[in-house]
Amino acid sequence: MTVYLDHAASAPLRPEVLEQMLPHLSGVQANPSSPHGPGRRARAALDEAHERLGASIGAEPRALVFTGGGTEAINLGVKGAAWAGKAQGHRILTTAVEHKAVLESCLLLEKYGFEIKRLPVDRYGRVDPDDLTAALTEKTILVSLQWANNEVGTIQPLAELIERTRAGSRALVHVDAVQAAAWLPVDVEALGADLVSFAAHKVEGPKGMGALWIRRGTAILPQVHGGAQERYRRAGTENVAGAVGMAAAFELAAAERELVADDVAERRDGLAGAVLGLDGVELTGHPADRLPNSLSVIVRDVAGDDIVIGLDLEGIACSTGSACTSGSTEPSHVLSAMGYPPSEARGSLRLSLGRTTTDDDIDAVRYALPPIVERLRAGAARLEDGAGESAA
């Protein structure tokens, strides 16, 4: 059986969630916009999913737009708000460690005349609120901030950053809560943002399902055009089963979050003690203000990809960082922004735990990792010695 320690990439679908989805995946899968009986039943299930998800995150059901995942929710929030607000200004602030969905959206907007300011971060991946204040101008229309980083787990000082934005501008605030929602209490009204993005599969829900919360009165330009679905904010026949699954996953997470988070953090700390006890291993991200399931490290003198392969051969699944940049030959943009040189950033290893992680899973890594690192370092040393002899 595989030891799965890649929950930050995607958490396994929870059985209770699947059970609630199954009735909407079999039999007549009617279009919720159809006026007949099956269509009305599909509409009722979709409306109920809006209500249930809203109750889990402190949102009015009408303020939620279901999307095809967290990336689409982020695109709708960032690009939708930017295009809707262009008459008031063209400046957008974000950070250098955002998810690719934010950074690539900003790159596109930049091509159309928007000015993008990417705020720097410290060694832990956190933004200095003073840097945000200094970057605000009367032309700033949007500030997009990640609540918790998807690679290193660092939690931003979000309340202060939003407060600074409100004090220094009339800009809208978009929060990427995709990674944070499974582990941090969510109340979108209390958060103080205008737009908040979520994904189901980070919270043991179905893949390909997300949502954007839009504060009442906030203007956005739809990014998917067609019919009148989702109150004209996102066209296309709705994924009823996905919406039901997302609502169920968030309900369960909200009910169990505190207990589960403490349990997972305890296991994470036990794993950290073993991993950080190896020579040449350094924790990345904030040592305290980070998600309870996140353990991200640099293993010096070894390529992170090679460690991942070695662990995979032992039946342990993990990653070097964000799954969205898997396969890239470039070092992590997050670690680069945090000041790590490419030679060190390529040694990144991310072990992310979940509700179902066991003590046996932790022990498996504890025993498997040291000999893998030792073997890889020995191989690298032999290559260096061989290269040196050839050069001589």
Coordinates of N, CA, C and O in Angstrom, one line a residue, residues 1-116:
M1 N 0.8 -1.2 0.0 CA 0.0 0.0 0.0 C 0.9 1.2 0.0 O 1.9 1.3 0.7
T2 N 0.5 2.2 -0.8 CA 1.3 3.5 -0.9 C 1.1 4.3 0.4 O 0.0 4.5 0.9
V3 N 2.2 4.9 0.9 CA 2.2 5.9 1.9 C 2.0 7.2 1.2 O 2.9 7.6 0.4
Y4 N 0.9 7.9 1.4 CA 0.6 9.1 0.6 C 0.9 10.3 1.4 O 0.2 10.6 2.4
L5 N 1.9 11.1 1.0 CA 2.3 12.3 1.7 C 2.4 13.4 0.7 O 3.4 14.2 0.7
D6 N 1.4 13.6 -0.1 CA 1.3 14.6 -1.1 C -0.1 15.3 -1.1 O -0.7 15.6 -2.1
H7 N -0.6 15.5 0.2 CA -2.0 16.0 0.3 C -2.0 17.5 -0.1 O -3.1 18.0 -0.5
A8 N -0.9 18.2 -0.1 CA -1.0 19.6 -0.6 C -1.2 19.6 -2.1 O -1.7 20.6 -2.6
A9 N -0.8 18.6 -2.8 CA -1.1 18.5 -4.3 C -2.6 18.1 -4.5 O -3.3 18.7 -5.3
S10 N -3.0 17.1 -3.8 CA -4.4 16.7 -3.8 C -4.7 15.7 -2.7 O -4.0 14.7 -2.6
A11 N -5.8 16.0 -2.0 CA -6.2 15.0 -0.9 C -7.1 14.0 -1.5 O -7.9 14.3 -2.4
P12 N -7.0 12.7 -1.1 CA -7.8 11.7 -1.6 C -9.3 12.0 -1.3 O -9.7 12.6 -0.3
L13 N -10.2 11.6 -2.2 CA -11.6 11.8 -2.1 C -12.1 11.1 -0.9 O -11.9 9.8 -0.8
R14 N -12.8 11.8 0.0 CA -13.3 11.2 1.2 C -14.5 10.3 0.9 O -15.4 10.7 0.2
P15 N -14.5 9.0 1.5 CA -15.6 8.1 1.2 C -17.0 8.7 1.4 O -17.9 8.5 0.7
E16 N -17.1 9.5 2.5 CA -18.4 10.1 2.8 C -18.9 11.1 1.8 O -20.1 11.3 1.5
V17 N -17.9 11.7 1.2 CA -18.2 12.7 0.1 C -18.6 12.0 -1.1 O -19.6 12.3 -1.8
L18 N -17.9 10.9 -1.5 CA -18.3 10.1 -2.7 C -19.7 9.6 -2.5 O -20.5 9.6 -3.5
E19 N -20.0 9.1 -1.3 CA -21.4 8.6 -1.1 C -22.5 9.6 -1.4 O -23.5 9.3 -2.0
Q20 N -22.2 10.9 -1.0 CA -23.2 11.9 -1.3 C -23.2 12.3 -2.8 O -24.3 12.8 -3.3
M21 N -22.1 12.1 -3.5 CA -22.1 12.4 -4.9 C -22.7 11.3 -5.8 O -23.3 11.6 -6.9
L22 N -22.7 10.1 -5.4 CA -23.1 8.9 -6.2 C -24.5 9.1 -6.8 O -24.7 8.8 -8.0
P23 N -25.5 9.5 -6.0 CA -26.8 9.7 -6.6 C -26.9 10.6 -7.8 O -27.8 10.5 -8.7
H24 N -25.9 11.5 -7.9 CA -25.9 12.5 -9.0 C -25.0 12.1 -10.1 O -24.8 12.8 -11.1
L25 N -24.4 10.9 -10.0 CA -23.5 10.4 -11.0 C -24.1 9.2 -11.7 O -23.5 8.6 -12.6
S26 N -25.3 8.8 -11.3 CA -26.0 7.6 -11.9 C -27.4 8.0 -12.2 O -27.9 9.0 -11.8
G27 N -28.0 7.1 -13.0 CA -29.4 7.4 -13.4 C -29.4 8.6 -14.4 O -28.5 8.9 -15.1
V28 N -30.5 9.4 -14.3 CA -30.7 10.5 -15.1 C -29.9 11.7 -14.5 O -30.2 12.2 -13.4
Q29 N -28.9 12.2 -15.3 CA -28.2 13.3 -14.8 C -28.7 14.6 -15.6 O -28.1 15.0 -16.6
A30 N -29.8 15.1 -15.1 CA -30.5 16.2 -15.8 C -29.7 17.5 -15.7 O -29.0 17.7 -14.7
N31 N -30.0 18.3 -16.6 CA -29.5 19.7 -16.6 C -30.2 20.5 -15.6 O -31.5 20.6 -15.7
P32 N -29.6 21.2 -14.7 CA -30.3 22.0 -13.7 C -31.1 23.2 -14.3 O -31.9 23.7 -13.6
S33 N -30.8 23.5 -15.5 CA -31.6 24.6 -16.2 C -32.9 24.1 -16.8 O -33.7 24.9 -17.3
S34 N -33.1 22.7 -16.9 CA -34.2 22.2 -17.5 C -35.5 22.3 -16.6 O -35.4 22.1 -15.4
P35 N -36.6 22.6 -17.2 CA -37.8 22.8 -16.4 C -38.6 21.6 -16.0 O -39.5 21.7 -15.1
H36 N -38.2 20.4 -16.5 CA -38.9 19.2 -16.1 C -38.5 18.7 -14.7 O -37.6 19.3 -14.1
G37 N -39.2 17.6 -14.3 CA -38.9 17.1 -12.9 C -37.5 16.8 -12.6 O -36.9 17.3 -11.6
P38 N -36.8 16.0 -13.4 CA -35.4 15.7 -13.2 C -34.5 16.9 -13.1 O -33.6 17.0 -12.3
G39 N -34.8 17.9 -14.0 CA -34.1 19.1 -14.0 C -34.3 19.9 -12.7 O -33.4 20.5 -12.2
R40 N -35.6 19.9 -12.3 CA -35.9 20.7 -11.0 C -35.2 20.0 -9.8 O -34.7 20.7 -8.9
R41 N -35.1 18.7 -9.9 CA -34.4 18.0 -8.8 C -32.9 18.3 -8.8 O -32.2 18.5 -7.7
A42 N -32.3 18.4 -10.0 CA -30.9 18.8 -10.1 C -30.7 20.2 -9.6 O -29.7 20.5 -8.9
R43 N -31.6 21.1 -10.0 CA -31.5 22.5 -9.5 C -31.6 22.5 -8.0 O -30.9 23.3 -7.4
A44 N -32.5 21.8 -7.4 CA -32.6 21.8 -6.0 C -31.3 21.3 -5.3 O -30.9 21.9 -4.3
A45 N -30.7 20.3 -5.8 CA -29.4 19.8 -5.3 C -28.3 20.8 -5.4 O -27.5 21.0 -4.5
L46 N -28.3 21.5 -6.5 CA -27.3 22.6 -6.8 C -27.5 23.7 -5.8 O -26.6 24.3 -5.2
D47 N -28.8 24.2 -5.6 CA -29.1 25.3 -4.7 C -28.7 24.9 -3.3 O -28.2 25.7 -2.5
E48 N -29.0 23.6 -2.9 CA -28.6 23.2 -1.6 C -27.1 23.1 -1.4 O -26.6 23.5 -0.3
A49 N -26.4 22.8 -2.5 CA -24.9 22.8 -2.4 C -24.4 24.2 -2.1 O -23.5 24.4 -1.3
H50 N -25.0 25.2 -2.8 CA -24.6 26.6 -2.5 C -24.9 26.9 -1.0 O -24.0 27.6 -0.4
E51 N -26.0 26.5 -0.5 CA -26.3 26.8 0.9 C -25.4 26.1 1.9 O -24.9 26.7 2.8
R52 N -25.1 24.9 1.6 CA -24.3 24.1 2.5 C -22.8 24.6 2.5 O -22.2 24.7 3.5
L53 N -22.3 24.9 1.3 CA -20.9 25.4 1.2 C -20.9 26.8 1.9 O -20.0 27.1 2.7
G54 N -21.9 27.6 1.6 CA -21.9 28.9 2.2 C -22.0 28.9 3.8 O -21.2 29.6 4.4
A55 N -22.7 28.0 4.3 CA -22.8 27.8 5.8 C -21.4 27.4 6.4 O -21.1 27.8 7.5
S56 N -20.6 26.7 5.6 CA -19.3 26.2 6.1 C -18.3 27.3 6.1 O -17.3 27.1 6.8
I57 N -18.5 28.3 5.3 CA -17.4 29.3 5.2 C -17.9 30.7 5.5 O -17.3 31.7 5.2
G58 N -19.1 30.8 6.0 CA -19.7 32.1 6.5 C -20.1 33.0 5.3 O -20.0 34.2 5.4
A59 N -20.7 32.4 4.3 CA -21.0 33.1 3.0 C -22.5 33.0 2.7 O -23.1 32.0 3.0
E60 N -23.1 34.0 2.2 CA -24.4 33.9 1.6 C -24.4 33.0 0.4 O -23.4 33.1 -0.4
P61 N -25.3 32.1 0.2 CA -25.3 31.2 -0.9 C -25.2 31.9 -2.3 O -24.5 31.5 -3.2
R62 N -25.9 33.1 -2.4 CA -25.9 33.8 -3.7 C -24.6 34.4 -4.0 O -24.3 34.8 -5.2
A63 N -23.7 34.5 -3.0 CA -22.4 35.1 -3.2 C -21.3 34.1 -3.8 O -20.2 34.5 -4.1
L64 N -21.7 32.9 -3.9 CA -20.8 31.8 -4.3 C -21.0 31.5 -5.8 O -22.1 31.3 -6.3
V65 N -19.9 31.3 -6.5 CA -19.9 30.9 -7.9 C -19.1 29.6 -8.0 O -17.9 29.6 -7.7
F66 N -19.8 28.5 -8.4 CA -19.1 27.3 -8.5 C -18.3 27.3 -9.9 O -18.7 27.8 -10.9
T67 N -17.0 26.8 -9.8 CA -16.1 26.8 -11.0 C -15.6 25.4 -11.2 O -15.8 24.5 -10.4
G68 N -14.8 25.3 -12.2 CA -14.2 24.0 -12.6 C -12.8 23.8 -11.9 O -11.9 23.2 -12.4
G69 N -12.7 24.3 -10.7 CA -11.5 24.1 -9.9 C -10.9 25.4 -9.3 O -11.5 26.5 -9.6
G70 N -9.9 25.3 -8.4 CA -9.3 26.5 -7.8 C -8.7 27.4 -8.8 O -8.8 28.6 -8.7
T71 N -8.0 26.9 -9.8 CA -7.4 27.7 -10.8 C -8.4 28.6 -11.5 O -8.2 29.8 -11.8
E72 N -9.5 28.0 -11.9 CA -10.5 28.8 -12.6 C -11.1 29.9 -11.6 O -11.4 31.0 -12.0
A73 N -11.3 29.5 -10.4 CA -11.8 30.5 -9.4 C -10.9 31.6 -9.3 O -11.3 32.8 -9.2
I74 N -9.6 31.4 -9.2 CA -8.6 32.4 -9.1 C -8.6 33.3 -10.4 O -8.5 34.5 -10.3
N75 N -8.6 32.6 -11.5 CA -8.7 33.4 -12.8 C -9.9 34.3 -12.8 O -9.8 35.5 -13.2
L76 N -11.1 33.8 -12.4 CA -12.3 34.7 -12.4 C -12.1 35.8 -11.4 O -12.5 36.9 -11.7
G77 N -11.5 35.5 -10.2 CA -11.3 36.6 -9.2 C -10.4 37.6 -9.7 O -10.7 38.8 -9.6
V78 N -9.2 37.2 -10.2 CA -8.2 38.2 -10.5 C -8.5 38.9 -11.8 O -8.5 40.2 -11.9
K79 N -8.7 38.2 -12.9 CA -9.0 38.8 -14.2 C -10.3 39.5 -14.2 O -10.5 40.6 -14.8
G80 N -11.3 38.8 -13.6 CA -12.6 39.4 -13.6 C -12.7 40.7 -12.9 O -13.3 41.7 -13.3
A81 N -12.0 40.8 -11.7 CA -12.0 42.1 -11.0 C -11.1 43.1 -11.7 O -11.5 44.3 -11.7
A82 N -10.0 42.7 -12.3 CA -9.2 43.7 -13.0 C -9.9 44.3 -14.2 O -9.9 45.5 -14.4
W83 N -10.5 43.5 -15.0 CA -11.2 44.0 -16.2 C -12.4 44.9 -15.8 O -12.7 45.9 -16.4
A84 N -13.1 44.5 -14.7 CA -14.2 45.3 -14.3 C -13.8 46.6 -13.7 O -14.6 47.6 -13.7
G85 N -12.6 46.7 -13.2 CA -12.2 47.9 -12.5 C -11.2 48.8 -13.3 O -10.7 49.8 -12.8
K86 N -11.0 48.4 -14.6 CA -9.9 49.1 -15.3 C -10.2 50.6 -15.5 O -9.3 51.4 -15.6
A87 N -11.5 51.0 -15.5 CA -11.8 52.4 -15.6 C -11.3 53.2 -14.4 O -11.1 54.5 -14.5
Q88 N -11.2 52.6 -13.3 CA -10.7 53.3 -12.1 C -9.2 53.2 -11.9 O -8.6 54.0 -11.1
G89 N -8.5 52.4 -12.6 CA -7.1 52.3 -12.4 C -6.5 51.0 -13.1 O -7.3 50.2 -13.7
H90 N -5.2 50.9 -13.1 CA -4.6 49.8 -13.8 C -3.5 49.1 -13.0 O -2.8 48.2 -13.5
R91 N -3.4 49.4 -11.8 CA -2.3 48.8 -11.0 C -2.8 47.7 -10.1 O -3.8 47.8 -9.4
I92 N -2.1 46.6 -10.1 CA -2.4 45.4 -9.4 C -1.2 45.0 -8.5 O -0.1 44.9 -9.0
L93 N -1.4 44.7 -7.3 CA -0.4 44.2 -6.4 C -0.6 42.7 -6.1 O -1.7 42.3 -5.8
T94 N 0.5 42.0 -6.1 CA 0.4 40.6 -5.6 C 1.8 40.3 -5.0 O 2.6 41.2 -4.7
T95 N 2.1 39.0 -4.8 CA 3.4 38.7 -4.2 C 4.2 37.8 -5.2 O 3.6 37.2 -6.1
A96 N 5.5 37.6 -4.9 CA 6.4 36.8 -5.7 C 6.2 35.3 -5.5 O 6.8 34.5 -6.2
V97 N 5.4 35.0 -4.5 CA 5.3 33.5 -4.1 C 3.9 33.0 -4.4 O 3.6 31.9 -3.9
E98 N 3.1 33.7 -5.1 CA 1.7 33.2 -5.4 C 1.7 32.0 -6.2 O 2.7 31.6 -6.9
H99 N 0.6 31.3 -6.2 CA 0.3 30.2 -7.1 C 0.4 30.6 -8.5 O 0.1 31.8 -8.8
K100 N 0.8 29.7 -9.4 CA 0.9 30.0 -10.8 C -0.4 30.6 -11.4 O -0.4 31.3 -12.4
A101 N -1.5 30.2 -10.9 CA -2.8 30.7 -11.4 C -2.9 32.2 -11.2 O -3.4 32.9 -12.1
V102 N -2.4 32.7 -10.1 CA -2.3 34.2 -9.9 C -1.3 34.8 -10.8 O -1.5 35.8 -11.5
L103 N -0.1 34.2 -10.8 CA 1.1 34.8 -11.5 C 0.8 34.9 -13.0 O 1.1 35.8 -13.7
E104 N 0.3 33.8 -13.5 CA 0.0 33.7 -15.0 C -1.1 34.6 -15.4 O -1.1 35.2 -16.4
S105 N -2.1 34.7 -14.5 CA -3.2 35.7 -14.8 C -2.7 37.1 -14.8 O -3.0 37.9 -15.7
C106 N -1.8 37.4 -13.9 CA -1.2 38.7 -13.9 C -0.3 39.0 -15.1 O -0.2 40.1 -15.7
L107 N 0.4 38.0 -15.6 CA 1.2 38.1 -16.8 C 0.4 38.4 -18.0 O 0.7 39.3 -18.8
L108 N -0.8 37.8 -18.1 CA -1.7 38.1 -19.2 C -2.2 39.5 -19.1 O -2.2 40.3 -20.1
L109 N -2.6 39.9 -17.9 CA -3.1 41.3 -17.7 C -2.1 42.3 -18.0 O -2.4 43.4 -18.6
E110 N -0.8 42.0 -17.7 CA 0.3 42.9 -18.0 C 0.4 43.2 -19.5 O 0.7 44.3 -19.9
K111 N 0.1 42.2 -20.3 CA 0.2 42.3 -21.8 C -0.9 43.3 -22.3 O -0.8 43.8 -23.4
Y112 N -1.9 43.5 -21.5 CA -3.0 44.3 -21.9 C -3.0 45.7 -21.2 O -4.0 46.3 -21.1
G113 N -1.9 46.0 -20.7 CA -1.7 47.4 -20.1 C -1.8 47.6 -18.6 O -1.7 48.7 -18.1
F114 N -2.1 46.5 -17.9 CA -2.1 46.6 -16.5 C -0.7 46.6 -15.9 O 0.2 46.0 -16.4
E115 N -0.5 47.4 -14.9 CA 0.8 47.4 -14.2 C 0.8 46.5 -13.0 O -0.1 46.6 -12.1
I116 N 1.7 45.5 -13.0 CA 1.7 44.5 -12.0 C 2.9 44.7 -11.1 O 4.1 44.8 -11.5

